């Protein structure tokens, strides 16, 4: 009797535990929506590689729009499953369908964006080739309407003569700048170390006055030195010689100041003239270079430009044809994602599963009762053996 009572106790406990699991565990419902995928322009690896790449992109870019739903492949097919899980059956079905609609919309928009970018790139290339064709046409027109070769040769000779004369003037002016610079250095030495002056620069006409003042100062110094060998410092002739030396030194200093001012002005003028001559020479060289280009194009460059324009025109017409074809074929090679089976409201939760819970709740007690039944008969027998002893 006890064995049958324990069976019903175990069974009641197991079924009660199953009931608690089914009624107190938060249910989880799962709903799935299936979409068929086709690609207008698959990648080099084919459909499989393209789909795997797209799945990663969709999962990344549609994170918020998916609202927790997952995208997964259906093996060995062109289908993908949009799976949503949650505690409410109607909610997971709505989420799965909404995620599928977001995926379809995203794929359509992505194709449109890709086609728009390709069309914009092609249009930019068409515009570039058109502008290049117009540029070459204008250049040919300018060359054909330019002056004749004879007039260009005359103008070229005039420019060459002007450049040659300007180059000679530049060399002369550079020499003048060097002479004035040397003269200013000489005047600085004369001001700071008049005793150490050597020969005066003969190329400077203005040096005569400085030479005369320096000669007078040197003569006064020599006369004073000669008198000092004959008389004492208090002698009247020495006093007169000192006065004369001071006067000649002042005159020499005044002459140096005036000569320095004149030399500085001449140096500034010479440098400005040299700068202007160099600018003029640069302009003449630029004119000669431009004339050389025009002459070359006029004499033998027209054929080359015409050939280049023909190639550019062919490329432009080909690009324009491709652009028109692209506009006509918009959407024909689009990636297509369409819903083939909408998500439905699940009738039972994914877990807990009542059938599984009650099966375990009934089967486990039965199994436990059978195991105990195999061990139960040996217990009274052991007690009787101990009592007999």
Tab-separated table of C-alpha atoms in Angstrom:
chain	number	residue	atom	x	y	z
A	1	UNK	CA	0.000	0.000	0.000
A	2	UNK	CA	2.868	2.358	0.838
A	3	UNK	CA	4.430	1.928	-2.562
A	4	UNK	CA	1.251	2.985	-4.368
A	5	UNK	CA	0.838	5.950	-2.038
A	6	UNK	CA	4.396	7.107	-2.780
A	7	UNK	CA	3.645	6.817	-6.517
A	8	UNK	CA	0.733	9.222	-6.260
A	9	UNK	CA	2.770	11.595	-4.082
A	10	UNK	CA	5.644	11.683	-6.579
A	11	UNK	CA	3.255	12.157	-9.473
A	12	UNK	CA	1.451	15.003	-7.707
A	13	UNK	CA	4.735	16.765	-6.918
A	14	UNK	CA	5.956	16.407	-10.517
A	15	UNK	CA	2.714	17.650	-12.052
A	16	UNK	CA	2.602	20.527	-9.563
A	17	UNK	CA	6.122	21.564	-10.497
A	18	UNK	CA	5.176	21.427	-14.199
A	19	UNK	CA	2.094	23.559	-13.497
A	20	UNK	CA	4.210	26.141	-11.665
A	21	UNK	CA	6.694	26.305	-14.537
A	22	UNK	CA	3.911	26.784	-17.100
A	23	UNK	CA	2.015	29.430	-15.090
A	24	UNK	CA	4.757	31.453	-13.387
A	25	UNK	CA	7.513	31.502	-16.060
A	26	UNK	CA	7.405	34.508	-18.428
A	27	UNK	CA	6.500	33.090	-21.830
A	28	UNK	CA	8.652	33.741	-24.897
A	29	UNK	CA	6.909	33.816	-28.283
A	30	UNK	CA	8.690	33.646	-31.627
A	31	UNK	CA	7.382	34.835	-34.986
A	32	UNK	CA	9.207	34.790	-38.310
A	33	UNK	CA	8.692	36.465	-41.643
A	34	UNK	CA	10.384	35.100	-44.770
A	35	UNK	CA	11.668	37.277	-47.641
A	36	UNK	CA	13.002	36.280	-51.042
A	37	UNK	CA	16.191	38.020	-52.222
A	38	UNK	CA	17.521	38.525	-55.741
A	39	UNK	CA	20.439	40.720	-56.828
A	40	UNK	CA	20.608	42.705	-60.052
A	41	UNK	CA	24.405	42.888	-59.904
A	42	UNK	CA	25.890	40.087	-57.791
A	43	UNK	CA	29.490	40.352	-56.600
A	44	UNK	CA	32.304	38.352	-58.155
A	45	UNK	CA	31.777	35.533	-55.659
A	46	UNK	CA	28.196	35.015	-56.848
A	47	UNK	CA	24.905	34.985	-54.983
A	48	UNK	CA	26.231	33.371	-51.790
A	49	UNK	CA	29.008	35.883	-51.202
A	50	UNK	CA	26.773	38.822	-52.135
A	51	UNK	CA	24.031	37.681	-49.749
A	52	UNK	CA	26.458	37.167	-46.852
A	53	UNK	CA	27.875	40.648	-47.429
A	54	UNK	CA	24.426	42.216	-47.665
A	55	UNK	CA	23.245	40.467	-44.485
A	56	UNK	CA	26.120	41.994	-42.525
A	57	UNK	CA	25.346	45.444	-43.960
A	58	UNK	CA	21.611	45.157	-43.313
A	59	UNK	CA	22.116	43.969	-39.738
A	60	UNK	CA	24.501	46.895	-39.101
A	61	UNK	CA	22.592	49.697	-40.835
A	62	UNK	CA	19.106	48.605	-39.729
A	63	UNK	CA	19.903	48.119	-36.055
A	64	UNK	CA	17.273	50.566	-34.770
A	65	UNK	CA	14.701	49.811	-37.482
A	66	UNK	CA	14.818	46.074	-36.738
A	67	UNK	CA	13.782	46.749	-33.126
A	68	UNK	CA	15.537	43.666	-31.800
A	69	UNK	CA	14.548	41.363	-34.660
A	70	UNK	CA	17.209	39.167	-36.227
A	71	UNK	CA	17.970	38.458	-39.883
A	72	UNK	CA	19.155	34.960	-40.753
A	73	UNK	CA	19.544	32.871	-43.886
A	74	UNK	CA	17.297	30.003	-44.727
A	75	UNK	CA	19.817	27.299	-45.765
A	76	UNK	CA	19.974	26.189	-49.405
A	77	UNK	CA	17.519	28.803	-50.628
A	78	UNK	CA	17.168	32.434	-51.681
A	79	UNK	CA	15.144	33.162	-48.569
A	80	UNK	CA	16.043	35.068	-45.443
A	81	UNK	CA	14.090	34.918	-42.209
A	82	UNK	CA	13.295	37.933	-40.049
A	83	UNK	CA	12.779	36.540	-36.540
A	84	UNK	CA	11.341	38.429	-33.568
A	85	UNK	CA	10.958	37.146	-30.000
A	86	UNK	CA	9.079	38.586	-27.056
A	87	UNK	CA	6.627	38.043	-24.234
A	88	UNK	CA	3.500	38.908	-26.257
A	89	UNK	CA	2.396	36.931	-29.297
A	90	UNK	CA	0.753	39.822	-31.188
A	91	UNK	CA	3.741	42.086	-30.503
A	92	UNK	CA	6.383	39.706	-31.925
A	93	UNK	CA	4.340	39.206	-35.118
A	94	UNK	CA	4.010	42.973	-35.586
A	95	UNK	CA	7.721	43.472	-34.925
A	96	UNK	CA	8.711	40.792	-37.418
A	97	UNK	CA	6.474	42.256	-40.142
A	98	UNK	CA	7.678	45.805	-39.413
A	99	UNK	CA	11.312	44.698	-39.582
A	100	UNK	CA	10.634	42.939	-42.898
A	101	UNK	CA	9.028	46.095	-44.302
A	102	UNK	CA	12.013	48.158	-43.117
A	103	UNK	CA	14.354	45.704	-44.838
A	104	UNK	CA	12.396	45.894	-48.115
A	105	UNK	CA	12.360	49.696	-47.972
A	106	UNK	CA	16.073	49.867	-47.157
A	107	UNK	CA	17.017	47.560	-50.044
A	108	UNK	CA	14.913	49.655	-52.453
A	109	UNK	CA	16.390	52.937	-51.222
A	110	UNK	CA	19.933	51.550	-51.278
A	111	UNK	CA	19.508	50.525	-54.896
A	112	UNK	CA	18.137	53.967	-55.752
A	113	UNK	CA	21.048	55.652	-53.963
A	114	UNK	CA	23.547	53.429	-55.751
A	115	UNK	CA	21.936	54.126	-59.127
A	116	UNK	CA	21.864	57.844	-58.340
A	117	UNK	CA	25.560	57.866	-57.434
A	118	UNK	CA	26.453	55.971	-60.616
A	119	UNK	CA	24.320	58.357	-62.707
A	120	UNK	CA	25.926	61.390	-61.068
A	121	UNK	CA	29.396	60.013	-61.709
A	122	UNK	CA	28.571	59.310	-65.353
A	123	UNK	CA	27.019	62.761	-65.774
A	124	UNK	CA	30.141	64.387	-64.316
A	125	UNK	CA	32.274	62.466	-66.823
A	126	UNK	CA	29.984	63.589	-69.681
A	127	UNK	CA	30.279	67.214	-68.571
A	128	UNK	CA	34.058	66.938	-68.276
A	129	UNK	CA	34.385	65.543	-71.807
A	130	UNK	CA	32.002	68.179	-73.162
A	131	UNK	CA	34.043	70.983	-71.555
A	132	UNK	CA	37.266	69.484	-72.929
A	133	UNK	CA	35.735	69.283	-76.427
A	134	UNK	CA	34.681	72.937	-76.237
A	135	UNK	CA	38.113	73.984	-74.973
A	136	UNK	CA	39.869	72.285	-77.874
A	137	UNK	CA	37.408	73.844	-80.318
A	138	UNK	CA	38.101	77.349	-78.990
A	139	UNK	CA	41.837	76.724	-79.108
A	140	UNK	CA	41.653	75.638	-82.746
A	141	UNK	CA	39.615	78.737	-83.570
A	142	UNK	CA	42.141	81.006	-81.886
A	143	UNK	CA	45.021	79.440	-83.826
A	144	UNK	CA	43.210	79.603	-87.146
A	145	UNK	CA	42.328	83.272	-86.675
A	146	UNK	CA	45.796	84.296	-85.464
A	147	UNK	CA	48.182	86.404	-87.509
A	148	UNK	CA	50.034	84.908	-90.445
A	149	UNK	CA	53.418	83.292	-89.909
A	150	UNK	CA	55.257	86.224	-91.605
A	151	UNK	CA	53.740	88.769	-89.204
A	152	UNK	CA	54.609	86.482	-86.294
A	153	UNK	CA	58.223	86.227	-87.485
A	154	UNK	CA	58.507	90.030	-87.667
A	155	UNK	CA	57.092	90.404	-84.171
A	156	UNK	CA	59.435	87.688	-82.940
A	157	UNK	CA	62.476	89.524	-84.358
A	158	UNK	CA	61.339	92.743	-82.681
A	159	UNK	CA	60.967	90.940	-79.334
A	160	UNK	CA	64.393	89.315	-79.676
A	161	UNK	CA	66.034	92.654	-80.429
A	162	UNK	CA	64.290	94.277	-77.446
A	163	UNK	CA	65.363	91.397	-75.199
A	164	UNK	CA	68.958	91.631	-76.411
A	165	UNK	CA	69.093	95.407	-75.743
A	166	UNK	CA	67.447	94.952	-72.335
A	167	UNK	CA	69.945	92.215	-71.425
A	168	UNK	CA	72.825	94.565	-72.317
A	169	UNK	CA	71.255	97.321	-70.218
A	170	UNK	CA	70.935	94.880	-67.317
A	171	UNK	CA	74.648	94.016	-67.484
A	172	UNK	CA	75.593	97.701	-67.597
A	173	UNK	CA	73.294	98.492	-64.695
A	174	UNK	CA	74.667	95.558	-62.675
A	175	UNK	CA	78.162	96.937	-63.249
A	176	UNK	CA	77.003	100.377	-62.097
A	177	UNK	CA	75.486	98.849	-58.929
A	178	UNK	CA	78.757	97.065	-58.154
A	179	UNK	CA	80.772	100.281	-58.720
A	180	UNK	CA	78.528	102.362	-56.474
A	181	UNK	CA	78.613	99.634	-53.824
A	182	UNK	CA	82.411	99.547	-53.938
A	183	UNK	CA	82.503	103.374	-53.730
A	184	UNK	CA	80.277	103.275	-50.607
A	185	UNK	CA	82.580	100.688	-49.017
A	186	UNK	CA	85.544	102.944	-49.823
A	187	UNK	CA	83.808	105.940	-48.213
A	188	UNK	CA	83.102	103.886	-45.082
A	189	UNK	CA	86.801	102.970	-44.823
A	190	UNK	CA	87.709	106.643	-45.395
A	191	UNK	CA	85.389	107.641	-42.556
A	192	UNK	CA	86.583	105.052	-40.039
A	193	UNK	CA	90.243	104.542	-41.038
A	194	UNK	CA	91.365	107.486	-43.138
A	195	UNK	CA	95.033	106.684	-42.524
A	196	UNK	CA	94.679	103.258	-44.227
A	197	UNK	CA	93.235	104.503	-47.517
A	198	UNK	CA	94.867	103.118	-50.625
A	199	UNK	CA	94.323	104.122	-54.215
A	200	UNK	CA	91.041	105.882	-55.009
A	201	UNK	CA	88.710	104.042	-57.440
A	202	UNK	CA	89.260	105.658	-60.807
A	203	UNK	CA	85.860	104.520	-62.154
A	204	UNK	CA	83.971	106.897	-59.840
A	205	UNK	CA	83.917	110.443	-61.223
A	206	UNK	CA	82.705	111.808	-57.872
A	207	UNK	CA	85.928	110.737	-56.151
A	208	UNK	CA	87.878	113.874	-57.179
A	209	UNK	CA	86.490	116.046	-54.365
A	210	UNK	CA	87.089	113.330	-51.768
A	211	UNK	CA	90.590	112.816	-53.167
A	212	UNK	CA	91.321	116.561	-52.868
A	213	UNK	CA	90.051	116.801	-49.259
A	214	UNK	CA	91.938	113.652	-48.272
A	215	UNK	CA	95.095	115.011	-49.870
A	216	UNK	CA	94.751	118.311	-47.970
A	217	UNK	CA	94.182	116.432	-44.701
A	218	UNK	CA	97.185	114.152	-45.337
A	219	UNK	CA	99.381	117.198	-46.186
A	220	UNK	CA	98.346	118.967	-42.933
A	221	UNK	CA	99.192	115.832	-40.959
A	222	UNK	CA	102.570	115.562	-42.660
A	223	UNK	CA	103.430	119.235	-42.075
A	224	UNK	CA	102.489	118.928	-38.355
A	225	UNK	CA	104.609	115.809	-37.985
A	226	UNK	CA	107.550	117.527	-39.701
A	227	UNK	CA	107.305	120.610	-37.445
A	228	UNK	CA	107.205	118.444	-34.349
A	229	UNK	CA	110.668	117.176	-35.218
A	230	UNK	CA	111.968	120.773	-35.099
A	231	UNK	CA	109.950	122.551	-32.429
A	232	UNK	CA	108.159	121.942	-29.179
A	233	UNK	CA	104.396	121.749	-28.867
A	234	UNK	CA	104.179	125.373	-27.707
A	235	UNK	CA	105.814	126.770	-30.825
A	236	UNK	CA	103.580	129.121	-32.849
A	237	UNK	CA	104.071	127.219	-36.106
A	238	UNK	CA	102.970	123.979	-34.468
A	239	UNK	CA	99.880	125.701	-33.062
A	240	UNK	CA	99.072	127.004	-36.534
A	241	UNK	CA	99.641	123.552	-38.019
A	242	UNK	CA	97.217	122.002	-35.484
A	243	UNK	CA	94.564	124.536	-36.366
A	244	UNK	CA	95.057	123.831	-40.062
A	245	UNK	CA	94.833	120.048	-39.420
A	246	UNK	CA	91.535	120.433	-37.553
A	247	UNK	CA	90.121	122.537	-40.390
A	248	UNK	CA	91.173	120.067	-43.102
A	249	UNK	CA	89.814	117.132	-41.033
A	250	UNK	CA	86.441	118.843	-40.704
A	251	UNK	CA	86.383	119.621	-44.407
A	252	UNK	CA	87.289	116.003	-45.197
A	253	UNK	CA	84.483	114.720	-42.915
A	254	UNK	CA	81.947	117.064	-44.533
A	255	UNK	CA	83.015	115.947	-47.993
A	256	UNK	CA	82.631	112.274	-46.930
A	257	UNK	CA	79.105	112.904	-45.597
A	258	UNK	CA	78.035	114.546	-48.838
A	259	UNK	CA	79.684	111.882	-50.989
A	260	UNK	CA	78.010	109.107	-48.945
A	261	UNK	CA	74.558	110.690	-49.381
A	262	UNK	CA	75.109	111.043	-53.133
A	263	UNK	CA	76.395	107.450	-53.387
A	264	UNK	CA	73.431	106.050	-51.400
A	265	UNK	CA	70.973	107.876	-53.650
A	266	UNK	CA	72.724	106.628	-56.764
A	267	UNK	CA	72.739	103.059	-55.427
A	268	UNK	CA	68.966	103.141	-54.729
A	269	UNK	CA	68.297	104.571	-58.178
A	270	UNK	CA	70.547	102.001	-59.851
A	271	UNK	CA	68.931	99.120	-57.966
A	272	UNK	CA	65.416	100.296	-58.896
A	273	UNK	CA	66.422	100.652	-62.532
A	274	UNK	CA	67.986	97.180	-62.439
A	275	UNK	CA	64.801	95.711	-60.969
A	276	UNK	CA	62.699	97.363	-63.672
A	277	UNK	CA	65.023	96.120	-66.428
A	278	UNK	CA	64.842	92.571	-65.081
A	279	UNK	CA	61.018	92.745	-64.953
A	280	UNK	CA	60.996	93.977	-68.536
A	281	UNK	CA	63.318	91.132	-69.588
A	282	UNK	CA	61.056	88.565	-67.883
A	283	UNK	CA	58.030	89.987	-69.699
A	284	UNK	CA	59.874	89.845	-73.036
A	285	UNK	CA	60.898	86.222	-72.426
A	286	UNK	CA	57.291	85.314	-71.547
A	287	UNK	CA	56.085	86.984	-74.760
A	288	UNK	CA	58.687	85.064	-76.734
A	289	UNK	CA	57.623	81.766	-75.125
A	290	UNK	CA	53.967	82.440	-75.898
A	291	UNK	CA	54.865	83.387	-79.455
A	292	UNK	CA	56.899	80.189	-79.769
A	293	UNK	CA	53.874	78.149	-78.703
A	294	UNK	CA	51.593	79.995	-81.105
A	295	UNK	CA	54.099	79.629	-83.940
A	296	UNK	CA	54.525	75.905	-83.278
A	297	UNK	CA	50.790	75.309	-83.127
A	298	UNK	CA	50.179	77.434	-86.197
A	299	UNK	CA	52.819	75.697	-88.290
A	300	UNK	CA	52.272	72.089	-87.264
A	301	UNK	CA	49.992	71.812	-84.220
A	302	UNK	CA	46.598	72.183	-85.877
A	303	UNK	CA	46.554	68.591	-87.079
A	304	UNK	CA	47.467	67.301	-83.637
A	305	UNK	CA	44.758	69.376	-82.001
A	306	UNK	CA	42.185	68.228	-84.543
A	307	UNK	CA	43.064	64.602	-83.830
A	308	UNK	CA	42.872	65.202	-80.093
A	309	UNK	CA	39.514	66.909	-80.513
A	310	UNK	CA	38.199	63.985	-82.575
A	311	UNK	CA	39.189	61.502	-79.859
A	312	UNK	CA	37.606	63.678	-77.180
A	313	UNK	CA	34.441	64.025	-79.238
A	314	UNK	CA	34.175	60.254	-79.685
A	315	UNK	CA	34.642	59.723	-75.954
A	316	UNK	CA	32.013	62.360	-75.222
A	317	UNK	CA	29.447	60.767	-77.542
A	318	UNK	CA	30.125	57.317	-76.073
A	319	UNK	CA	29.739	58.616	-72.506
A	320	UNK	CA	26.526	60.415	-73.494
A	321	UNK	CA	25.152	57.181	-74.990
A	322	UNK	CA	25.970	55.254	-71.794
A	323	UNK	CA	24.314	57.946	-69.684
A	324	UNK	CA	21.123	57.707	-71.751
A	325	UNK	CA	21.142	53.901	-71.475
A	326	UNK	CA	21.632	54.167	-67.735
A	327	UNK	CA	18.636	56.470	-67.429
A	328	UNK	CA	16.479	54.102	-69.498
A	329	UNK	CA	17.543	51.048	-67.478
A	330	UNK	CA	17.076	52.561	-64.025
A	331	UNK	CA	15.695	49.906	-61.678
A	332	UNK	CA	16.160	46.950	-64.019
A	333	UNK	CA	19.217	45.643	-62.192
A	334	UNK	CA	18.004	46.588	-58.716
A	335	UNK	CA	18.378	44.397	-55.654
A	336	UNK	CA	14.930	42.950	-54.933
A	337	UNK	CA	13.734	41.939	-51.485
A	338	UNK	CA	10.068	40.907	-51.221
A	339	UNK	CA	8.046	39.296	-48.483
A	340	UNK	CA	6.891	35.810	-49.455
A	341	UNK	CA	5.429	34.793	-46.074
A	342	UNK	CA	4.309	37.340	-43.555
A	343	UNK	CA	4.721	36.705	-39.845
A	344	UNK	CA	1.633	35.358	-38.053
A	345	UNK	CA	0.655	35.500	-34.404
A	346	UNK	CA	2.145	32.407	-32.714
A	347	UNK	CA	-0.401	30.150	-31.039
A	348	UNK	CA	1.920	28.831	-28.358
A	349	UNK	CA	5.092	30.156	-26.776
A	350	UNK	CA	8.548	29.014	-27.676
A	351	UNK	CA	9.051	28.311	-23.993
A	352	UNK	CA	7.828	27.170	-21.591
A	353	UNK	CA	6.385	24.268	-23.622
A	354	UNK	CA	3.395	22.770	-21.680
A	355	UNK	CA	3.700	19.377	-23.376
A	356	UNK	CA	7.378	19.138	-22.504
A	357	UNK	CA	6.862	20.477	-18.984
A	358	UNK	CA	4.019	18.070	-18.135
A	359	UNK	CA	5.811	15.165	-19.815
A	360	UNK	CA	8.828	15.736	-17.627
A	361	UNK	CA	6.586	16.422	-14.610
A	362	UNK	CA	4.881	13.020	-15.091
A	363	UNK	CA	7.768	10.975	-16.419
A	364	UNK	CA	10.347	11.911	-13.801
A	365	UNK	CA	8.186	10.782	-10.811
A	366	UNK	CA	7.303	7.532	-12.562
A	367	UNK	CA	10.949	6.824	-13.246
A	368	UNK	CA	11.874	7.686	-9.669
A	369	UNK	CA	9.060	5.458	-8.344
A	370	UNK	CA	10.247	2.509	-10.507
A	371	UNK	CA	13.831	2.893	-9.255
A	372	UNK	CA	12.644	2.969	-5.660
A	373	UNK	CA	10.425	-0.043	-6.352
A	374	UNK	CA	13.435	-2.082	-7.387
A	375	UNK	CA	15.161	-1.280	-4.102
A	376	UNK	CA	12.081	-1.421	-1.770
A	377	UNK	CA	11.669	-5.294	-1.333
A	378	UNK	CA	15.189	-5.764	0.037
A	379	UNK	CA	14.618	-3.479	3.013
A	380	UNK	CA	12.126	-5.730	5.032
A	381	UNK	CA	14.171	-8.820	4.307
A	382	UNK	CA	17.280	-7.233	5.850
A	383	UNK	CA	15.307	-6.282	8.944
A	384	UNK	CA	13.965	-9.867	9.401
A	385	UNK	CA	17.478	-11.338	9.148
A	386	UNK	CA	18.706	-9.006	11.916
A	387	UNK	CA	15.755	-9.946	14.154
A	388	UNK	CA	16.414	-13.712	13.781
A	389	UNK	CA	20.019	-13.249	14.783
